[in-house]
CSV table of C-alpha atoms and ligand atoms in Angstrom, one decimal:
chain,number,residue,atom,x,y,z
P,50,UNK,CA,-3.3,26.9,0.5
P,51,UNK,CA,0.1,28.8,0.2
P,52,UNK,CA,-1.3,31.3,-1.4
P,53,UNK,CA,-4.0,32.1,1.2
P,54,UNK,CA,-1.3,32.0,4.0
P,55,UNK,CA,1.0,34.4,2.5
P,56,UNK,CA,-2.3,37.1,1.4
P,57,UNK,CA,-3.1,36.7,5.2
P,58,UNK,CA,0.7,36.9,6.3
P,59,UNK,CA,1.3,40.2,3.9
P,60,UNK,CA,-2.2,41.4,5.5
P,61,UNK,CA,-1.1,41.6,9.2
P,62,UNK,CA,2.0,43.5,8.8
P,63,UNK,CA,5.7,43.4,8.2
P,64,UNK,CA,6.7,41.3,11.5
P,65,UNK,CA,4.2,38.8,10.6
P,66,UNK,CA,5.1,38.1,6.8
P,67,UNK,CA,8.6,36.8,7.5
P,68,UNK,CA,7.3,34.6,10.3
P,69,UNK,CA,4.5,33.2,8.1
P,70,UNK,CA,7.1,33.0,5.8
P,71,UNK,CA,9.6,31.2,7.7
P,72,UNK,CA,6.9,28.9,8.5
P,73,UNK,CA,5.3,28.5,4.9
P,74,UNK,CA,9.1,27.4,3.3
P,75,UNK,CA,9.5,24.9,6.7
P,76,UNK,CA,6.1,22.9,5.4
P,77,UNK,CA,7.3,23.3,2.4
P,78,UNK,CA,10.7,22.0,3.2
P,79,UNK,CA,9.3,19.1,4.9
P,80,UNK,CA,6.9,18.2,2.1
P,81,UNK,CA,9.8,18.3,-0.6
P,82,UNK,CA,11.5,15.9,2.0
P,83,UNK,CA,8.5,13.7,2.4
P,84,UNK,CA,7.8,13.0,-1.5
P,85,UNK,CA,11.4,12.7,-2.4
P,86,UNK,CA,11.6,10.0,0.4
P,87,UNK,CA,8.7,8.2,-0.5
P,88,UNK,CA,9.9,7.7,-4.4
P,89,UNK,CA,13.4,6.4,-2.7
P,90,UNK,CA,11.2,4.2,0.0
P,91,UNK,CA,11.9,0.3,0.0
P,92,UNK,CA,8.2,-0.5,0.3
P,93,UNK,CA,9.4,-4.1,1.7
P,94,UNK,CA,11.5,-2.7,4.6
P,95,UNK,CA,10.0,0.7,5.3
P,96,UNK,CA,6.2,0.3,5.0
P,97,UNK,CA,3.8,-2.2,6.9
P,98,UNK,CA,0.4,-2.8,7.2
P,99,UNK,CA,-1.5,-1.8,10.6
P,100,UNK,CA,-5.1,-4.4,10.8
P,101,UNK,CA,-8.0,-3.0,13.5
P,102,UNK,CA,-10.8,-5.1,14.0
P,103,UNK,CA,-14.4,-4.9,13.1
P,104,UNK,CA,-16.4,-6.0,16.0
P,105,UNK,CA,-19.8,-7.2,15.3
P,106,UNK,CA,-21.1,-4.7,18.6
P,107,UNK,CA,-24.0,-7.2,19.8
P,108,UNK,CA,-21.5,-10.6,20.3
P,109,UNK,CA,-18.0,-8.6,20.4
P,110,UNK,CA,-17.5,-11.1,17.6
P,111,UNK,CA,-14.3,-10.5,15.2
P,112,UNK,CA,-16.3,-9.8,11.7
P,113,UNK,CA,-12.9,-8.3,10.2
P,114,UNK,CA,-10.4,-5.9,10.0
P,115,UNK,CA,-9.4,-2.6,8.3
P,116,UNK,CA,-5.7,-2.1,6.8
P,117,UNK,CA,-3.4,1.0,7.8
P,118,UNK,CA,-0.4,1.7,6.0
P,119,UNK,CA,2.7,2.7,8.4
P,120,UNK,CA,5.6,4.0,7.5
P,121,UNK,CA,9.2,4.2,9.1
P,122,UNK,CA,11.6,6.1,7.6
P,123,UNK,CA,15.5,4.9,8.7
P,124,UNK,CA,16.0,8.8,9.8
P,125,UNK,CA,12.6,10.6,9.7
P,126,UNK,CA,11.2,8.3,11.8
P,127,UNK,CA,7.7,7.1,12.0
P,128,UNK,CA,5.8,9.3,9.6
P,129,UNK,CA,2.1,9.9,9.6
P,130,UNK,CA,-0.6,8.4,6.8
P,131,UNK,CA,-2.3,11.9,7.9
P,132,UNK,CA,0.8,13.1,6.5
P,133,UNK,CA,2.3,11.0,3.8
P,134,UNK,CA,-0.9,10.1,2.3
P,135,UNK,CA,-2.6,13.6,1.3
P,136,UNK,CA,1.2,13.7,-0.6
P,137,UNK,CA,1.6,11.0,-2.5
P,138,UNK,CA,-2.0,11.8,-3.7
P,139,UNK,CA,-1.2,14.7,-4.9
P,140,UNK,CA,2.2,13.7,-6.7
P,141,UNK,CA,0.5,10.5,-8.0
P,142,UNK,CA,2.4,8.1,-5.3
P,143,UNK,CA,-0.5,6.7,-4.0
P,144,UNK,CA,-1.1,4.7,-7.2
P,145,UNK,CA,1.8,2.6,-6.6
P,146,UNK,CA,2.0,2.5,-2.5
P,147,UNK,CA,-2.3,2.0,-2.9
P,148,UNK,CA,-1.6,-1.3,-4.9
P,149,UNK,CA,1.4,-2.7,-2.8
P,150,UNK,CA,-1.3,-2.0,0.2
P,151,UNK,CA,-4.2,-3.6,-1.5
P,152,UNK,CA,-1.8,-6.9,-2.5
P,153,UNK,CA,-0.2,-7.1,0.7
P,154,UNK,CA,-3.6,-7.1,2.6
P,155,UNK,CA,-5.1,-9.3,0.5
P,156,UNK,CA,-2.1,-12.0,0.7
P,157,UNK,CA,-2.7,-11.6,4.4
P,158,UNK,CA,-6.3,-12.1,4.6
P,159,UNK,CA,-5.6,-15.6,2.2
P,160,UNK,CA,-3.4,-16.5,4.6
P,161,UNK,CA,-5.6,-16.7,7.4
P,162,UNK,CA,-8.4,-17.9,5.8
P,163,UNK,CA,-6.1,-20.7,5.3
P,164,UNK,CA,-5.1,-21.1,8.5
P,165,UNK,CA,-9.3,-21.5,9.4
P,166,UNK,CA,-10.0,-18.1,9.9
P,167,UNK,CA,-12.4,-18.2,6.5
P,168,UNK,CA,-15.4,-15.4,7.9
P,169,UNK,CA,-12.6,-12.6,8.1
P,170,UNK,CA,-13.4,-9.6,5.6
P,171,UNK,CA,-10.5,-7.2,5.0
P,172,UNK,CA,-11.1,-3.5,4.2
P,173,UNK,CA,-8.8,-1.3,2.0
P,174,UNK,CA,-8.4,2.5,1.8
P,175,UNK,CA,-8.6,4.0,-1.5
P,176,UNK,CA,-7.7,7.2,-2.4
P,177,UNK,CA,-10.0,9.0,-4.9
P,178,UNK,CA,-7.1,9.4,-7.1
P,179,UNK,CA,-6.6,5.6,-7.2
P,180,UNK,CA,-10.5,4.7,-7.6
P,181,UNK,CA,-10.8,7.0,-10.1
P,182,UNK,CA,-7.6,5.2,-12.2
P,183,UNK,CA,-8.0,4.0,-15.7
P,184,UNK,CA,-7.7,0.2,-15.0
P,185,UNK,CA,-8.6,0.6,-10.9
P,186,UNK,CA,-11.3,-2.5,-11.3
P,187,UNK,CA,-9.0,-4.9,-13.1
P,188,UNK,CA,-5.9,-3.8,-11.1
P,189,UNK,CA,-8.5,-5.1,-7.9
P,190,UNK,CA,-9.1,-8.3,-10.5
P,191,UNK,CA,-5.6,-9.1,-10.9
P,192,UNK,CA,-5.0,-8.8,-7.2
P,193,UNK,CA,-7.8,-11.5,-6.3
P,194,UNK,CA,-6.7,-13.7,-8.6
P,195,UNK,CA,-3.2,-13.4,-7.7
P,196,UNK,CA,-3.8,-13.9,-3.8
P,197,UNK,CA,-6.2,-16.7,-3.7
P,198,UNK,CA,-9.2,-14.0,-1.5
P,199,UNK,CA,-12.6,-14.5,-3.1
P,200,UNK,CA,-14.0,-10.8,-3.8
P,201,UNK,CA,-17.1,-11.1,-1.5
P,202,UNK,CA,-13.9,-10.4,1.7
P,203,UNK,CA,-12.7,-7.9,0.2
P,204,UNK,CA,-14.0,-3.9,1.0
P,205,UNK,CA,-12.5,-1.1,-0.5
P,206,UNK,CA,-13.0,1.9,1.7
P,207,UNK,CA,-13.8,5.5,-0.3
P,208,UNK,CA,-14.8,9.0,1.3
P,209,UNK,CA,-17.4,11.3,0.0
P,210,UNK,CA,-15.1,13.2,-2.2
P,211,UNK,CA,-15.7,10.6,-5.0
P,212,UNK,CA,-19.2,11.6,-5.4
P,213,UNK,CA,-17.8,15.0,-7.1
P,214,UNK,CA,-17.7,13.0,-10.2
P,215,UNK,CA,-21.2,11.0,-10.0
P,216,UNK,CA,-20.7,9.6,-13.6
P,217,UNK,CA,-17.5,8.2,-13.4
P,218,UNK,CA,-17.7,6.6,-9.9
P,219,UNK,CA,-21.0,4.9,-11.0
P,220,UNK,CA,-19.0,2.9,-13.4
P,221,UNK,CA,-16.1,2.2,-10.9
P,222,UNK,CA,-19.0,1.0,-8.9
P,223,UNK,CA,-20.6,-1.0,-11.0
P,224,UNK,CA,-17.2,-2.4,-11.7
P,225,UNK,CA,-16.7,-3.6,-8.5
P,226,UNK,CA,-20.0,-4.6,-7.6
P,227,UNK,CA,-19.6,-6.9,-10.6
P,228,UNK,CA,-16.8,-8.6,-9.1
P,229,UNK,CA,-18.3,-9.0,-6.2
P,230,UNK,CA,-15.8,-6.8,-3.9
P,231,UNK,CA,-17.8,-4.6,-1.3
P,232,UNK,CA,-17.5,-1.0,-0.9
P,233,UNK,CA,-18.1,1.3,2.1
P,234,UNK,CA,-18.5,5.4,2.4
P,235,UNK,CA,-15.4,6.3,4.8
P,236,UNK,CA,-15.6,9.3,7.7
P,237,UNK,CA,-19.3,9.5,6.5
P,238,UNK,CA,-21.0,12.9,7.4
P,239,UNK,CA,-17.8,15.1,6.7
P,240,UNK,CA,-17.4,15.5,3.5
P,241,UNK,CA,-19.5,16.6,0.3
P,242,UNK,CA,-22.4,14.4,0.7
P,243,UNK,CA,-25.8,14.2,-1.3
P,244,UNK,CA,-28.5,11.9,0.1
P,245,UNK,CA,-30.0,11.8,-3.0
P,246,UNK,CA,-26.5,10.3,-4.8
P,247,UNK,CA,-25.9,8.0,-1.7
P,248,UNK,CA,-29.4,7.0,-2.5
P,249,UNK,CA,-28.2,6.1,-6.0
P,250,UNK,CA,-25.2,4.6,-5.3
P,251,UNK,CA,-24.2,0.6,-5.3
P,252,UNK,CA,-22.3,0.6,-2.0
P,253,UNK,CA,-22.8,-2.0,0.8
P,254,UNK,CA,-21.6,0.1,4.4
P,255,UNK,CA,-21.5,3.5,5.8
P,256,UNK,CA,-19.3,4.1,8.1
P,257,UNK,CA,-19.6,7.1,10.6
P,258,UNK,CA,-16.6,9.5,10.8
P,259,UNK,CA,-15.1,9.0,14.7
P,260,UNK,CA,-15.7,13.0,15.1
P,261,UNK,CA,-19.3,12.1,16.1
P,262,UNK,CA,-18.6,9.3,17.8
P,263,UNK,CA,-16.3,10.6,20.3
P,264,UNK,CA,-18.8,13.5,20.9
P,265,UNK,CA,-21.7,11.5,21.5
P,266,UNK,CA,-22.2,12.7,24.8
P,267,UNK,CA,-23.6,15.9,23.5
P,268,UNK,CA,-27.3,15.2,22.7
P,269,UNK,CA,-26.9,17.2,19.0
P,270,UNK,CA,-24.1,14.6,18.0
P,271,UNK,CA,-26.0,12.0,19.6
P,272,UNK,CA,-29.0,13.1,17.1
P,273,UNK,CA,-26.9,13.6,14.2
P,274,UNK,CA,-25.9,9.4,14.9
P,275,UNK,CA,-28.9,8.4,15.4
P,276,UNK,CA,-29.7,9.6,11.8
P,277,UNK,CA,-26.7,8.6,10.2
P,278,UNK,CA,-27.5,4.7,11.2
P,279,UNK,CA,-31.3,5.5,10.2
P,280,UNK,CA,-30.2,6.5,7.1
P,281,UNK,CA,-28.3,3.7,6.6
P,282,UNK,CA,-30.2,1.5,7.6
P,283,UNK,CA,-33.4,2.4,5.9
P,284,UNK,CA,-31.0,2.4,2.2
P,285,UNK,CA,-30.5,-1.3,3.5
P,286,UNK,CA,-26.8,-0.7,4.3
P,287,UNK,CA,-24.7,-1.9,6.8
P,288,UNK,CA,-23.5,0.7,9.2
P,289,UNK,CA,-20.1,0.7,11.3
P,290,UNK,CA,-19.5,3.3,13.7
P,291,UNK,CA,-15.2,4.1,14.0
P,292,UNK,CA,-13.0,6.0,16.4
P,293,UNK,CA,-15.1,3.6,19.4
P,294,UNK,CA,-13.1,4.7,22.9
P,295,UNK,CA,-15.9,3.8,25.7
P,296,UNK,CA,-18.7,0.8,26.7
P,297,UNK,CA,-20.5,4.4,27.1
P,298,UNK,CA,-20.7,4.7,23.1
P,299,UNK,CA,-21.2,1.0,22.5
P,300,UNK,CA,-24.4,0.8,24.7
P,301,UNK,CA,-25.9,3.6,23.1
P,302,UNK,CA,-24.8,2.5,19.3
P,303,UNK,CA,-26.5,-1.0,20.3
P,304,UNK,CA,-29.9,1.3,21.5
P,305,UNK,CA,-29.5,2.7,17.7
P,306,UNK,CA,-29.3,-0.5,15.8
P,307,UNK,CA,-25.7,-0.1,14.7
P,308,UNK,CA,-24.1,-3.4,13.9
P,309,UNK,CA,-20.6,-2.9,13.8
P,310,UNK,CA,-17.8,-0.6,15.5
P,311,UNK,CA,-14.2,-0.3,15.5
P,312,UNK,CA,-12.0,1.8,17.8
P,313,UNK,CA,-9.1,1.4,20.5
P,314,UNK,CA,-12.1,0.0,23.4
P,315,UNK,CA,-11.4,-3.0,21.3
P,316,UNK,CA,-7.7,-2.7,19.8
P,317,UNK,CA,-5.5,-0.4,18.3
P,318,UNK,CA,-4.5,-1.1,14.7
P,319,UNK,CA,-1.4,-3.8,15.4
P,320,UNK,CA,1.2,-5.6,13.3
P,321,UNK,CA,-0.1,-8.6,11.6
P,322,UNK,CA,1.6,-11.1,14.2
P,323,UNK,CA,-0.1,-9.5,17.4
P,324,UNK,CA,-3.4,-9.6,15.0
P,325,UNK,CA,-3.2,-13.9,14.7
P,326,UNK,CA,-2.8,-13.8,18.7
P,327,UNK,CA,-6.3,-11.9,19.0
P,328,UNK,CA,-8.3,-14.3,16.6
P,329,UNK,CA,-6.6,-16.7,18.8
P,330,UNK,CA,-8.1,-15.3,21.6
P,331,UNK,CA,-11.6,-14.1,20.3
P,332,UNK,CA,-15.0,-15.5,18.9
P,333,UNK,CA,-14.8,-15.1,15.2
P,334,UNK,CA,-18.6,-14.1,13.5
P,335,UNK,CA,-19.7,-17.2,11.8
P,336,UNK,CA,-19.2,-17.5,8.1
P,337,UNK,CA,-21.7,-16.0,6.4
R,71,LIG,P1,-9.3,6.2,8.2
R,71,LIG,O1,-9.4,5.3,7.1
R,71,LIG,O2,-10.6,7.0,8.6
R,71,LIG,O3,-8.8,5.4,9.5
R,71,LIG,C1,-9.2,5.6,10.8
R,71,LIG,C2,-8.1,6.3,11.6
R,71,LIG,O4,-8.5,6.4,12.9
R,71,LIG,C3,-6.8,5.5,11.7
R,71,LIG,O5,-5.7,6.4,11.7
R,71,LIG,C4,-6.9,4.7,13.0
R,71,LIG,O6,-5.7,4.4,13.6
R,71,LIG,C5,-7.7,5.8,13.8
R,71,LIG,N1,-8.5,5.2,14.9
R,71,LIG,C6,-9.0,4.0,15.0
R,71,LIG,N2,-9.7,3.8,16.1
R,71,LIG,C7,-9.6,5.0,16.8
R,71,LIG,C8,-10.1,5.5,18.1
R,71,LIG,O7,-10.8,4.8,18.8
R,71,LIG,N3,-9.8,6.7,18.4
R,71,LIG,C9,-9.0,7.5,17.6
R,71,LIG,N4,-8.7,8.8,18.0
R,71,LIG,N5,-8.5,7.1,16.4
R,71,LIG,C10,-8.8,5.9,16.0
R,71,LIG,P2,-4.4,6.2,10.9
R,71,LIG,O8,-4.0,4.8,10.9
R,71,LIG,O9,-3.4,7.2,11.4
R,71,LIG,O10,-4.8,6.6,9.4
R,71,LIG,C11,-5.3,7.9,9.1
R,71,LIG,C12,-5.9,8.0,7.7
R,71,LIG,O11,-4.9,7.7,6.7
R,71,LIG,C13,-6.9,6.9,7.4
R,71,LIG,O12,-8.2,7.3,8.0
R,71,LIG,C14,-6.9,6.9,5.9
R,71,LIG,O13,-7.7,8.0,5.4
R,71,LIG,C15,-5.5,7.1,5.6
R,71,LIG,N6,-4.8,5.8,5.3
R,71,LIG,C16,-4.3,4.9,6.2
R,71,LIG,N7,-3.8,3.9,5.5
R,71,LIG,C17,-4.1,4.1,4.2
R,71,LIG,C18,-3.9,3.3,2.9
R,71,LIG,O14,-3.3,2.2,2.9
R,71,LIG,N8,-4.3,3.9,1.8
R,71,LIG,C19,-4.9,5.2,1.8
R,71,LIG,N9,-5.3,5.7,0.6
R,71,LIG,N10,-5.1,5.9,2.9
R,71,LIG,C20,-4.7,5.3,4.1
R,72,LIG,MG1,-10.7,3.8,6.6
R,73,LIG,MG1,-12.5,6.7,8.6
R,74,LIG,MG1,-10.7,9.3,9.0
């Protein structure tokens, strides 16, 4: 988009084009910074995993949990996925910091099945960069084997973007499918999406971006919902609405038939510790 912002920059006069300017090499600056951080990161010390729950919406039952990277840097701070991730996809980053991710939440998830917490499902976010690797559905293999979590607790998150190459995410599908790992379409209804592919596809969940969601009170979002979960539910997928903030939203994703939700009405994403003291606390969904 540089390109764009300096044609519009050049386009609204002198003045403008060295503030743009001064702007554009800032971001730029920042980006350089960002990248050249994250190949010196020590994934052990700086990054952590985040785990929100899934809340089955009818019992407020526990059904899982999603994994979100964080990372603090020793003098940037605490740096935005928003921010870091789109990076590290783009330089090829995400490869490497997607599979420390996928192992660590995994490792986790063993763990408390161990400890008698054996119905909790763990969901991943893959980048399309990552799912689309040579050697993505034995890397996910590997990791199963390695942490002890049988495949049918594991979901691998994915946006609509991966459905720009039908082909090739057919086969990743299949892959996974074949493993017995589940996958869900992330922030569904933003992106580049084709009913008839989604039709096609082997998936198991949709889940609804939290833009529609947190407008719900208009009656055109409201709609749009409503036939989000239809959908769904008619291609006999499960549905999980995210970005959940009132009992408001919940009563009326009940009305729809929507089976799960996830948001900050029930928790934040938190560290891993203050995530054992809530299954200590809550009704867990019954193994399945
Ligand atoms: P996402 O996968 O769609 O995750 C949902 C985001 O919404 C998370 O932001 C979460 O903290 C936030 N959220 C959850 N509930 C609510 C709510 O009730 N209200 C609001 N306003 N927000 C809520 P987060 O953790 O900053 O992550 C942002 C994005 O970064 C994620 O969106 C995902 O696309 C990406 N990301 C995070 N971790 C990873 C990772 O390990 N790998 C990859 N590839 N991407 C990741
Ligand atoms: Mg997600
Ligand atoms: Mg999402
Ligand atoms: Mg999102």
């Amino acid at each position: 988009n540089a390109d764009a912002a300096m044609y519009l920059a050049k386009d609204s006069g002198k003045n403008n084009y060295c503030f743009y300017n001064a702007e554009l090499s800032k971001s730029m600056a920042r980006k350089m910074e960002i990248e050249s951080e994250l190949r010196k990161a020590d994934r052990d010390s700086q990054f952590s995993i985040f785990y929100q729950p899934k809340i089955e919406l009818k019992s407020g039952a526990i059904a899982g949990m999603e994994a979100l990277i964080r990372w603090e840097h020793p003098k940037l701070g605490v740096v935005s996925p928003t921010e870091f991730i789109p990076i590290a996809e783009e330089t090829g980053q995400i490869d490497s910091i997607g599979e420390w991710v996928l192992y660590q939440a995994c490792q986790q998830t063993a763990t408390w099945h161990r400890a008698g917490y054996d119905s909790l499902c763990i969901a991943v976010n893959v980048s399309v960069r990552q799912f689309q690797r040579r050697g993505f559905v034995s890397t996910v293999r590997n990791i199963l084997e390695q942490t002890g979590l049988p495949a049918q607790y594991l979901e691998l998150e994915i946006t609509e973007s991966i459905m720009r190459d039908v082909s090739e995410t057919m086969k990743v599908l299949q892959g996974l499918k074949k493993l017995g790992v589940k996958t869900s379409i992330d922030d569904f209804g933003t992106g580049y999406s084709s009913l008839h592919i989604l039709k096609e596809l082997p998936i198991d969940t949709i889940k609804i971006d939290k833009t529609f969601i947190s407008n719900m009170e208009k009656q055109a979002n409201r709609s749009m919902v409503r036939s989000i979960i239809d959908i769904g539910l008619n291609l006999n997928l499960r549905v999980i609405a995210e970005g959940i903030e009132s009992e408001e939203q919940v009563a009326i994703l009940k009305d729809y038939h929507c089976a799960l939700g996830q948001g900050y009405l029930y928790s934040k994403p938190i560290k891993a510790e203050m995530f054992e003291k809530l299954l200590a606390d809550s009704i867990l969904l019954a193994k399945a």
